[in-house]
Short mmCIF file of C-alpha atoms in Angstrom, two decimals:
data_model
loop_
_atom_site.label_atom_id
_atom_site.label_comp_id
_atom_site.label_asym_id
_atom_site.label_seq_id
_atom_site.Cartn_x
_atom_site.Cartn_y
_atom_site.Cartn_z
CA MET A 1 -17.29 -19.02 -35.05
CA ARG A 2 -15.40 -15.79 -35.81
CA TYR A 3 -17.05 -12.51 -36.67
CA ASN A 4 -16.33 -10.49 -39.78
CA VAL A 5 -18.73 -7.58 -39.28
CA SER A 6 -16.83 -4.30 -39.62
CA TYR A 7 -19.29 -1.53 -38.73
CA MET A 8 -19.29 -1.87 -34.92
CA GLU A 9 -16.89 -2.31 -32.03
CA ASP A 10 -15.27 -5.69 -31.77
CA ILE A 11 -15.25 -5.62 -27.97
CA ILE A 12 -16.76 -3.36 -25.35
CA ILE A 13 -15.29 -3.55 -21.85
CA ILE A 14 -17.59 -2.28 -19.13
CA GLY A 15 -15.49 -0.88 -16.30
CA ALA A 16 -12.04 0.72 -16.13
CA GLY A 17 -10.77 -0.59 -12.83
CA VAL A 18 -7.54 -2.54 -12.62
CA THR A 19 -8.98 -5.62 -14.35
CA GLY A 20 -10.70 -3.71 -17.14
CA SER A 21 -7.61 -1.57 -17.69
CA PHE A 22 -5.30 -4.57 -17.89
CA LEU A 23 -7.68 -6.24 -20.34
CA ALA A 24 -7.81 -3.08 -22.47
CA ARG A 25 -4.01 -2.99 -22.55
CA LYS A 26 -3.77 -6.67 -23.44
CA LEU A 27 -6.31 -6.33 -26.25
CA SER A 28 -4.50 -3.24 -27.58
CA GLN A 29 -1.81 -5.65 -28.81
CA TYR A 30 -4.19 -6.97 -31.43
CA ASP A 31 -5.89 -5.63 -34.53
CA LEU A 32 -9.23 -5.14 -32.78
CA LYS A 33 -11.62 -2.25 -32.17
CA VAL A 34 -11.92 -1.98 -28.40
CA LEU A 35 -14.06 0.47 -26.45
CA VAL A 36 -13.98 0.88 -22.65
CA ILE A 37 -17.00 2.43 -20.93
CA GLU A 38 -16.57 3.76 -17.38
CA LYS A 39 -19.22 5.45 -15.24
CA GLU A 40 -16.72 7.42 -13.13
CA ASN A 41 -14.83 10.63 -13.99
CA ASP A 42 -11.53 8.74 -13.96
CA VAL A 43 -10.21 5.21 -14.31
CA GLY A 44 -9.52 3.06 -11.25
CA ASN A 45 -11.67 5.33 -9.13
CA VAL A 46 -13.48 2.85 -6.86
CA THR A 47 -12.17 -0.51 -5.60
CA SER A 48 -8.89 -0.23 -7.51
CA MET A 49 -7.85 2.96 -5.71
CA ALA A 50 -9.05 2.13 -2.18
CA ASN A 51 -7.28 -1.06 -1.16
CA SER A 52 -4.13 -2.26 0.57
CA ALA A 53 -1.96 -1.82 -2.56
CA ILE A 54 -0.38 -5.23 -1.99
CA VAL A 55 0.73 -7.64 -4.71
CA HIS A 56 0.04 -10.78 -2.71
CA SER A 57 2.35 -13.77 -3.07
CA GLY A 58 -0.49 -16.31 -3.36
CA TYR A 59 0.26 -18.45 -0.31
CA ASP A 60 -3.23 -18.03 1.13
CA PRO A 61 -5.90 -18.90 -1.52
CA LEU A 62 -7.41 -22.37 -1.56
CA PRO A 63 -5.27 -24.63 -3.79
CA GLY A 64 -6.96 -25.30 -7.10
CA SER A 65 -9.11 -22.15 -6.92
CA LYS A 66 -9.13 -19.38 -9.51
CA LYS A 67 -7.79 -17.06 -6.81
CA ALA A 68 -4.76 -19.29 -6.28
CA HIS A 69 -4.06 -19.76 -9.99
CA PHE A 70 -4.38 -16.13 -11.08
CA ASN A 71 -2.73 -14.69 -7.96
CA VAL A 72 0.47 -16.70 -8.37
CA LYS A 73 0.62 -16.17 -12.14
CA GLY A 74 -0.18 -12.45 -11.86
CA ASN A 75 2.40 -11.89 -9.12
CA ALA A 76 5.15 -13.23 -11.39
CA MET A 77 4.17 -10.75 -14.13
CA TYR A 78 4.56 -7.59 -12.05
CA THR A 79 8.31 -7.00 -12.36
CA GLU A 80 8.04 -6.57 -16.12
CA ILE A 81 4.73 -4.69 -15.88
CA ALA A 82 6.13 -2.15 -13.42
CA GLU A 83 9.11 -1.49 -15.69
CA ASP A 84 7.04 -1.16 -18.86
CA LEU A 85 4.41 1.07 -17.24
CA ASP A 86 6.77 3.12 -15.04
CA VAL A 87 4.94 2.16 -11.86
CA GLU A 88 6.44 2.17 -8.36
CA PHE A 89 6.75 -1.46 -7.24
CA GLU A 90 8.91 -3.21 -4.69
CA ARG A 91 9.03 -6.86 -3.64
CA ILE A 92 9.48 -6.34 0.10
CA GLY A 93 8.03 -9.73 1.06
CA SER A 94 5.33 -10.51 3.60
CA LEU A 95 5.41 -11.94 7.11
CA THR A 96 2.35 -13.68 8.53
CA ILE A 97 2.66 -13.44 12.30
CA ALA A 98 1.88 -16.08 14.94
CA THR A 99 1.56 -15.05 18.60
CA SER A 100 0.92 -18.42 20.26
CA GLN A 101 1.97 -22.04 19.95
CA LYS A 102 -1.45 -22.91 18.52
CA GLN A 103 -1.01 -20.30 15.81
CA LEU A 104 2.37 -21.79 14.95
CA GLU A 105 0.55 -24.97 13.93
CA THR A 106 -1.67 -22.90 11.65
CA LEU A 107 1.44 -21.38 10.07
CA LYS A 108 2.65 -24.89 9.24
CA ASP A 109 -0.65 -25.52 7.46
CA LEU A 110 -0.21 -22.25 5.54
CA LEU A 111 3.29 -23.32 4.55
CA LYS A 112 1.84 -26.51 3.05
CA ARG A 113 -0.76 -24.43 1.21
CA ALA A 114 1.99 -22.16 -0.14
CA GLU A 115 3.87 -25.21 -1.41
CA GLN A 116 0.71 -26.51 -3.11
CA ASN A 117 0.22 -23.12 -4.79
CA GLY A 118 3.84 -22.98 -5.94
CA VAL A 119 4.76 -20.02 -3.74
CA GLU A 120 8.17 -19.68 -2.13
CA ALA A 121 7.70 -19.57 1.65
CA LYS A 122 9.70 -20.22 4.80
CA LEU A 123 8.88 -20.58 8.49
CA LEU A 124 10.84 -18.25 10.75
CA SER A 125 11.41 -18.49 14.49
CA ALA A 126 10.47 -15.72 16.90
CA GLU A 127 14.09 -14.58 17.02
CA GLU A 128 14.42 -14.53 13.22
CA THR A 129 11.19 -12.56 12.95
CA LYS A 130 12.29 -9.99 15.53
CA LYS A 131 15.58 -9.55 13.71
CA LEU A 132 13.75 -8.70 10.49
CA GLU A 133 11.11 -6.58 12.23
CA PRO A 134 12.38 -5.02 15.49
CA ASN A 135 9.03 -3.33 16.15
CA ILE A 136 7.07 -6.58 16.09
CA THR A 137 5.17 -7.62 19.23
CA PRO A 138 7.24 -9.38 21.93
CA GLU A 139 4.49 -12.03 21.91
CA VAL A 140 5.55 -13.27 18.46
CA THR A 141 6.19 -17.02 18.34
CA GLY A 142 7.10 -17.25 14.66
CA SER A 143 6.15 -16.13 11.17
CA LEU A 144 5.75 -17.26 7.57
CA LEU A 145 7.99 -15.36 5.14
CA CYS A 146 6.84 -15.06 1.51
CA PRO A 147 9.52 -13.09 -0.39
CA SER A 148 7.55 -12.56 -3.61
CA ALA A 149 4.91 -10.30 -2.02
CA GLY A 150 5.20 -6.67 -2.98
CA ILE A 151 3.87 -3.15 -2.60
CA ILE A 152 2.72 -1.10 -5.57
CA ASN A 153 1.27 2.30 -6.39
CA PRO A 154 -2.33 1.33 -7.29
CA PHE A 155 -3.14 4.79 -8.69
CA THR A 156 -0.40 4.92 -11.31
CA LEU A 157 -0.80 1.20 -11.99
CA VAL A 158 -4.31 1.69 -13.36
CA THR A 159 -3.77 5.10 -14.97
CA HIS A 160 -0.53 4.11 -16.70
CA CYS A 161 -2.08 0.82 -17.81
CA MET A 162 -5.01 2.60 -19.44
CA GLU A 163 -2.73 5.28 -20.86
CA ASN A 164 -0.74 2.55 -22.60
CA ALA A 165 -3.96 1.02 -23.93
CA LEU A 166 -5.09 4.39 -25.33
CA ASP A 167 -1.67 5.04 -26.85
CA ASN A 168 -2.11 1.72 -28.67
CA GLY A 169 -5.53 2.48 -30.10
CA VAL A 170 -8.16 1.61 -27.46
CA ARG A 171 -10.98 4.14 -26.99
CA LEU A 172 -12.28 5.22 -23.56
CA LEU A 173 -15.53 6.87 -22.51
CA LEU A 174 -15.74 8.36 -19.02
CA ASN A 175 -18.85 9.51 -17.12
CA GLU A 176 -21.11 7.04 -18.93
CA ALA A 177 -23.04 4.56 -16.82
CA VAL A 178 -24.21 1.42 -18.60
CA GLU A 179 -27.96 1.18 -18.05
CA ASP A 180 -28.94 -1.83 -20.16
CA ILE A 181 -27.50 -4.45 -22.52
CA LYS A 182 -29.50 -6.25 -25.18
CA ARG A 183 -28.60 -9.10 -27.48
CA VAL A 184 -29.77 -8.11 -30.99
CA ASP A 185 -29.21 -10.04 -34.22
CA GLY A 186 -25.98 -11.66 -33.09
CA HIS A 187 -24.43 -8.58 -31.47
CA TYR A 188 -24.95 -6.43 -28.37
CA ASP A 189 -26.53 -3.03 -27.98
CA VAL A 190 -25.03 -1.37 -24.90
CA TYR A 191 -27.21 1.46 -23.60
CA THR A 192 -25.49 4.11 -21.48
CA SER A 193 -26.56 7.37 -19.87
CA LYS A 194 -25.42 9.13 -23.06
CA GLY A 195 -25.99 6.80 -25.98
CA VAL A 196 -26.05 3.32 -27.51
CA TYR A 197 -22.98 1.39 -28.63
CA GLN A 198 -22.78 -1.85 -30.58
CA ALA A 199 -20.26 -4.66 -30.18
CA LYS A 200 -19.69 -8.23 -31.24
CA ALA A 201 -18.54 -9.13 -27.72
CA VAL A 202 -18.92 -7.58 -24.27
CA VAL A 203 -16.72 -8.06 -21.22
CA ASN A 204 -18.39 -7.26 -17.92
CA ALA A 205 -15.71 -5.90 -15.59
CA ALA A 206 -18.03 -3.54 -13.74
CA GLY A 207 -16.77 -4.29 -10.24
CA LEU A 208 -19.45 -3.74 -7.62
CA TYR A 209 -22.07 -3.52 -10.38
CA SER A 210 -21.06 -6.68 -12.27
CA GLU A 211 -24.13 -8.50 -11.00
CA GLU A 212 -26.46 -5.94 -12.58
CA MET A 213 -24.59 -6.11 -15.90
CA ALA A 214 -24.69 -9.94 -16.00
CA SER A 215 -28.39 -10.02 -15.07
CA ALA A 216 -29.23 -7.84 -18.07
CA ILE A 217 -28.30 -10.78 -20.31
CA GLU A 218 -29.65 -13.78 -18.39
CA PRO A 219 -30.62 -15.00 -14.91
CA ILE A 220 -27.46 -15.71 -12.92
CA GLU A 221 -26.74 -18.11 -10.06
CA TRP A 222 -24.24 -15.96 -8.19
CA THR A 223 -24.51 -12.74 -6.23
CA LEU A 224 -22.12 -10.04 -5.05
CA LYS A 225 -22.12 -8.33 -1.67
CA PRO A 226 -20.19 -5.12 -0.97
CA ARG A 227 -17.66 -5.55 1.83
CA LYS A 228 -16.15 -2.43 3.35
CA GLY A 229 -12.57 -2.04 4.51
CA GLU A 230 -11.47 0.99 6.55
CA TYR A 231 -7.85 2.12 6.77
CA PHE A 232 -5.43 4.51 8.44
CA VAL A 233 -2.70 6.25 6.43
CA LEU A 234 0.32 7.48 8.40
CA ASP A 235 2.80 10.10 7.25
CA HIS A 236 6.32 9.05 6.20
CA PHE A 237 7.64 9.53 9.73
CA LYS A 238 10.49 7.00 9.81
CA ALA A 239 12.24 4.82 7.26
CA ASN A 240 11.61 1.09 7.67
CA PHE A 241 9.46 1.32 10.79
CA VAL A 242 8.24 -1.94 9.27
CA SER A 243 10.11 -3.44 6.32
CA HIS A 244 7.67 -6.15 5.20
CA VAL A 245 3.93 -6.45 4.73
CA LEU A 246 2.82 -7.75 8.13
CA PHE A 247 -0.27 -9.97 8.28
CA PRO A 248 -2.05 -11.67 11.16
CA LEU A 249 -3.35 -15.17 10.54
CA PRO A 250 -6.12 -15.09 7.90
CA SER A 251 -9.75 -15.71 8.82
CA GLU A 252 -13.02 -16.31 6.99
CA LYS A 253 -13.30 -12.51 6.58
CA GLY A 254 -9.99 -12.22 4.74
CA LYS A 255 -6.34 -11.63 5.40
CA GLY A 256 -6.95 -9.44 8.43
CA VAL A 257 -5.60 -6.06 9.51
CA LEU A 258 -2.17 -5.56 7.96
CA VAL A 259 0.61 -3.09 8.68
CA SER A 260 2.82 -2.11 5.77
CA LYS A 261 4.89 0.62 4.28
CA THR A 262 3.82 1.97 0.90
CA THR A 263 5.70 2.89 -2.27
CA SER A 264 5.52 6.55 -1.18
CA ASN A 265 7.15 5.74 2.19
CA ASN A 266 3.92 6.29 4.07
CA TYR A 267 2.46 3.50 6.20
CA ILE A 268 -0.94 1.87 5.83
CA VAL A 269 -2.90 0.08 8.57
CA GLY A 270 -6.08 -1.88 7.86
CA PRO A 271 -8.54 -2.93 6.62
CA SER A 272 -11.65 -3.78 8.56
CA SER A 273 -13.95 -6.26 6.84
CA GLU A 274 -17.67 -5.78 7.24
CA GLU A 275 -20.51 -6.49 4.83
CA VAL A 276 -22.58 -3.39 4.04
CA SER A 277 -25.82 -2.88 2.17
CA SER A 278 -24.92 0.09 -0.03
CA LYS A 279 -22.51 0.05 -2.96
CA GLU A 280 -21.90 3.76 -2.40
CA ASP A 281 -21.05 3.59 1.32
CA PHE A 282 -17.49 4.90 1.62
CA ALA A 283 -17.91 6.41 5.08
CA THR A 284 -15.59 5.63 7.97
CA ASP A 285 -16.65 5.43 11.60
CA ALA A 286 -14.79 5.80 14.88
CA MET A 287 -15.78 2.42 16.33
CA THR A 288 -14.57 0.44 13.31
CA LEU A 289 -11.33 2.39 13.11
CA ALA A 290 -10.74 1.86 16.83
CA ASN A 291 -11.04 -1.88 16.23
CA VAL A 292 -8.61 -1.69 13.30
CA ARG A 293 -6.18 0.13 15.55
CA ALA A 294 -6.56 -2.45 18.31
CA GLN A 295 -6.01 -5.35 15.90
CA ALA A 296 -2.94 -3.73 14.39
CA THR A 297 -1.29 -3.04 17.73
CA LEU A 298 -1.52 -6.73 18.60
CA MET A 299 1.16 -7.18 15.89
CA VAL A 300 3.02 -3.87 16.21
CA PRO A 301 2.40 -2.34 19.65
CA ASN A 302 4.12 1.01 19.11
CA ILE A 303 2.47 2.22 15.89
CA PRO A 304 2.63 6.05 16.14
CA PHE A 305 -0.95 6.89 15.25
CA GLN A 306 -0.22 10.53 16.05
CA HIS A 307 1.28 10.61 12.54
CA GLN A 308 -2.09 9.76 10.98
CA ILE A 309 -2.81 12.01 8.00
CA ARG A 310 -6.05 10.46 6.79
CA VAL A 311 -8.49 7.57 7.01
CA PHE A 312 -10.42 6.09 4.10
CA ALA A 313 -12.73 3.22 3.19
CA GLY A 314 -12.89 0.98 0.14
CA LEU A 315 -15.50 -1.48 -1.05
CA ARG A 316 -14.83 -4.85 -2.63
CA ALA A 317 -17.35 -7.13 -4.34
CA THR A 318 -17.49 -10.40 -2.39
CA PRO A 319 -18.97 -13.24 -4.49
CA SER A 320 -21.33 -15.90 -3.19
CA THR A 321 -19.10 -18.48 -4.94
CA HIS A 322 -16.15 -17.62 -2.63
CA ASP A 323 -13.97 -17.49 -5.74
CA PHE A 324 -13.41 -15.26 -8.75
CA ILE A 325 -16.10 -15.48 -11.44
CA ILE A 326 -14.33 -15.49 -14.83
CA GLU A 327 -16.50 -17.12 -17.47
CA PRO A 328 -18.81 -16.58 -20.43
CA SER A 329 -22.52 -16.38 -19.81
CA LYS A 330 -24.37 -19.66 -20.13
CA LYS A 331 -26.31 -18.37 -23.15
CA TYR A 332 -23.63 -16.52 -25.11
CA ASP A 333 -19.90 -17.18 -25.25
CA SER A 334 -19.40 -13.60 -26.46
CA PHE A 335 -20.60 -12.11 -23.15
CA ILE A 336 -17.89 -12.63 -20.56
CA ASN A 337 -18.19 -11.93 -16.84
CA ILE A 338 -15.21 -10.93 -14.72
CA ALA A 339 -16.84 -10.55 -11.32
CA GLY A 340 -16.16 -10.92 -7.63
CA ILE A 341 -12.54 -9.83 -8.06
CA GLU A 342 -11.86 -9.16 -4.38
CA SER A 343 -8.48 -9.75 -2.75
CA PRO A 344 -6.11 -10.90 -4.26
CA GLY A 345 -7.61 -9.13 -7.28
CA LEU A 346 -4.90 -6.51 -7.69
CA ALA A 347 -2.20 -9.18 -7.88
CA SER A 348 -4.33 -11.36 -10.16
CA ALA A 349 -5.47 -8.71 -12.66
CA PRO A 350 -2.78 -9.06 -15.35
CA ALA A 351 -3.14 -12.85 -15.42
CA ILE A 352 -6.94 -12.60 -15.57
CA ALA A 353 -6.64 -10.19 -18.50
CA GLU A 354 -4.30 -12.53 -20.33
CA TYR A 355 -6.64 -15.49 -19.83
CA VAL A 356 -9.77 -13.60 -20.92
CA ALA A 357 -8.05 -12.21 -24.01
CA GLU A 358 -6.24 -15.32 -25.19
CA GLU A 359 -8.49 -18.16 -24.02
CA LEU A 360 -12.01 -16.71 -24.06
CA LEU A 361 -11.96 -13.89 -26.63
CA GLY A 362 -9.37 -15.78 -28.66
CA LYS A 363 -12.09 -18.30 -29.51
CA LEU A 364 -14.18 -15.54 -31.07
CA PHE A 365 -11.65 -13.29 -32.80
CA GLU A 366 -8.46 -13.77 -34.75
CA LEU A 367 -5.85 -12.27 -32.41
CA LYS A 368 -3.59 -10.72 -35.01
CA LYS A 369 -0.79 -8.81 -33.30
CA LYS A 370 -0.04 -5.23 -34.32
CA GLU A 371 3.44 -4.71 -35.68
CA ASN A 372 3.76 -1.33 -33.98
CA TRP A 373 2.38 -2.26 -30.52
CA ASN A 374 4.42 -0.61 -27.78
CA PRO A 375 4.25 -2.15 -24.28
CA ARG A 376 5.91 0.86 -22.67
CA ILE A 377 4.61 4.30 -21.84
CA LYS A 378 6.60 7.48 -22.12
CA PRO A 379 8.50 7.63 -18.81
CA TYR A 380 7.41 10.18 -16.25
CA VAL A 381 9.93 12.76 -15.06
CA LYS A 382 10.39 12.49 -11.28
CA PRO A 383 12.64 15.35 -10.18
CA MET A 384 12.90 14.25 -6.54
CA GLN A 385 14.40 10.94 -7.64
CA LEU A 386 17.18 12.66 -9.58
CA SER A 387 20.58 13.70 -8.30
CA GLN A 388 21.11 17.39 -7.57
CA GLU A 389 23.10 17.78 -10.79
CA GLU A 390 20.42 16.03 -12.87
CA ARG A 391 17.66 18.09 -11.24
CA ALA A 392 19.52 21.34 -11.87
CA LYS A 393 19.94 20.43 -15.54
CA LEU A 394 16.24 19.52 -15.83
CA ILE A 395 15.13 22.81 -14.27
CA ALA A 396 17.47 24.76 -16.51
CA GLU A 397 15.83 23.13 -19.53
CA ASN A 398 12.27 23.47 -18.16
CA PRO A 399 11.80 25.86 -15.20
CA ASP A 400 8.34 24.36 -14.50
CA TYR A 401 10.11 21.45 -12.79
CA GLY A 402 11.58 23.93 -10.33
CA THR A 403 8.21 25.41 -9.37
CA ILE A 404 6.90 23.37 -6.44
CA ILE A 405 3.10 23.23 -6.23
CA CYS A 406 2.71 20.65 -3.44
CA ASN A 407 5.23 21.31 -0.67
CA CYS A 408 4.33 18.19 1.35
CA GLU A 409 5.09 15.77 -1.49
CA LYS A 410 7.41 18.07 -3.48
CA VAL A 411 5.35 17.92 -6.67
CA SER A 412 6.31 20.41 -9.37
CA LEU A 413 4.33 22.35 -11.94
CA GLY A 414 6.15 20.42 -14.66
CA GLU A 415 4.87 17.09 -13.34
CA ILE A 416 1.28 18.34 -13.23
CA LYS A 417 1.50 19.75 -16.75
CA ASP A 418 2.88 16.40 -17.90
CA VAL A 419 -0.08 14.34 -16.64
CA LEU A 420 -2.52 16.86 -18.09
CA SER A 421 -0.94 16.44 -21.54
CA ARG A 422 -1.15 12.62 -21.70
CA SER A 423 -3.61 10.54 -23.74
CA LEU A 424 -5.58 9.55 -20.62
CA PRO A 425 -7.94 12.37 -19.62
CA CYS A 426 -7.17 14.01 -16.29
CA ASN A 427 -10.40 15.81 -15.49
CA SER A 428 -10.35 16.56 -11.76
CA ILE A 429 -8.26 17.57 -8.78
CA LYS A 430 -8.43 14.00 -7.52
CA ALA A 431 -7.19 12.70 -10.87
CA VAL A 432 -4.11 14.94 -10.61
CA LYS A 433 -3.69 13.83 -7.00
CA LYS A 434 -3.69 10.14 -7.94
CA ARG A 435 -1.17 10.61 -10.73
CA THR A 436 1.28 13.00 -9.07
CA ARG A 437 0.60 12.77 -5.27
CA ALA A 438 -0.15 16.52 -5.15
CA GLY A 439 -2.48 16.69 -2.14
CA PHE A 440 -1.50 13.33 -0.63
CA GLY A 441 0.76 14.83 2.05
CA LYS A 442 0.31 15.97 5.61
CA CYS A 443 -1.95 18.92 4.77
CA GLN A 444 -4.07 16.76 2.41
CA GLY A 445 -4.27 19.45 -0.24
CA GLY A 446 -5.04 22.30 2.14
CA PHE A 447 -2.43 24.52 0.52
CA CYS A 448 -1.89 23.11 -2.98
CA GLN A 449 -5.47 22.28 -3.99
CA PRO A 450 -6.38 25.84 -5.09
CA ARG A 451 -3.20 26.01 -7.18
CA VAL A 452 -3.91 22.63 -8.79
CA LEU A 453 -7.45 23.76 -9.59
CA MET A 454 -6.18 26.86 -11.39
CA ILE A 455 -3.56 24.84 -13.32
CA ILE A 456 -6.24 22.42 -14.58
CA ALA A 457 -8.57 25.26 -15.55
CA LYS A 458 -5.82 27.07 -17.45
CA HIS A 459 -4.77 23.90 -19.25
CA LYS A 460 -8.34 23.13 -20.32
CA GLY A 461 -9.15 26.76 -21.14
CA VAL A 462 -12.24 26.83 -18.93
CA SER A 463 -13.48 28.78 -15.94
CA PRO A 464 -12.18 27.58 -12.53
CA THR A 465 -15.84 27.11 -11.56
CA GLU A 466 -16.02 24.17 -13.99
CA ILE A 467 -13.29 22.13 -12.30
CA CYS A 468 -14.46 19.27 -10.08
CA TYR A 469 -12.77 17.70 -7.12
CA ASP A 470 -13.79 14.20 -8.27
CA LYS A 471 -17.15 13.22 -9.77
CA LEU A 472 -19.14 15.49 -12.02
CA GLY A 473 -20.97 17.92 -9.77
CA SER A 474 -18.23 18.07 -7.13
CA ASN A 475 -17.25 21.59 -8.18
CA ILE A 476 -15.04 23.44 -5.70
CA LEU A 477 -16.03 26.96 -6.81
CA LEU A 478 -19.65 27.90 -7.44
CA GLU A 479 -19.34 31.36 -8.96
CA GLU A 480 -16.88 34.14 -9.60
CA SER A 481 -16.73 37.12 -7.25
CA LYS A 482 -14.88 40.36 -7.40
#
């Protein structure tokens, strides 16, 4: 059955994390009315921004599982995605490290699993591993190399993805929490904190709150538990201190504490993996971080933690099914759940979006492609990646690119003005930080944050007291003084 009603949205997507954003972009190819509703003040502001930023190869998931299928397929899509969306991405490969003869046997089992999943992988000796990673533990007995693994900028991945969707006709509502969903006369009424919206189909991509959204339609058989991961971020102290994503052997809790460089030439160490009761618990604690540090130094003994610039925690929704939940509700094929998208969710997201659009929503709607759909966003100017001659020419044409606002990360006024002028709203200091890295450096915004605040206020034509750090209500300035 296909719908022909024309007075409401065709599809409402609840949630603008990486999966919801990829789905919005995919659906923007077609002649459909698509609305995305997000409770946060920015897209990709919860699980999608607080993770390891790894595009996993897919060697680890159970063969035949949704995780295995979508991970491997999604990984292969990222080279083109990164080019189209102007996102920093590098296939540096991963090494899973063994430190005993017994663990070597486990690596052989993982190699077989990689082969079953269709992932290129190779066992390396201790000597081969040390040659690739000189700072690895002397206890290493071997490793599993998976060349297709990569590192990505998760902030620009989600923001550029949604920007491309908006440029192609999708609508986005921020700061609206979905409070109820009702099936009425063959369509859905979606009640938010600000209004009611109607749609022929709803996709539940609400992350940690997917269980609540699904339960509004029918009783469900699965549950989600928040699992916290705590991390260290180290300054860009030395090039190629590690050159690959380094994993210990995986356990029932996940892939373990990794050590990796990032696309910004920082280093990330983590995460922990502990179930928590609150879906708003983003606190870090000394004991957990000490354990993360201890686990990491078993792989890389000389990690210079004196270069730590911040710690953070992220939450992921762990499903009771132990696999991704990607399916219509049992009562209505027009209500689709995308839930429990924990690791390797980032790698899997584009493939999940393609499947939901083409296979599930394609049964409900005629997917007529737009003639003018553009898969690419307008490229971002990155002065520090230009040659001196190119940078001088750019600054001569637009002096804003020569005015440095963030000294740590060398972010210019021109770059900040650029992100503020795009189709995707940039409403907070944190939103500017995620898009430009202004405030991500050693001082963590201590010097540039006031300047960024004033730039946002001037651009929006509002008082500086109205500018938030992140969520609504997180105002930096309370009142004007003389």
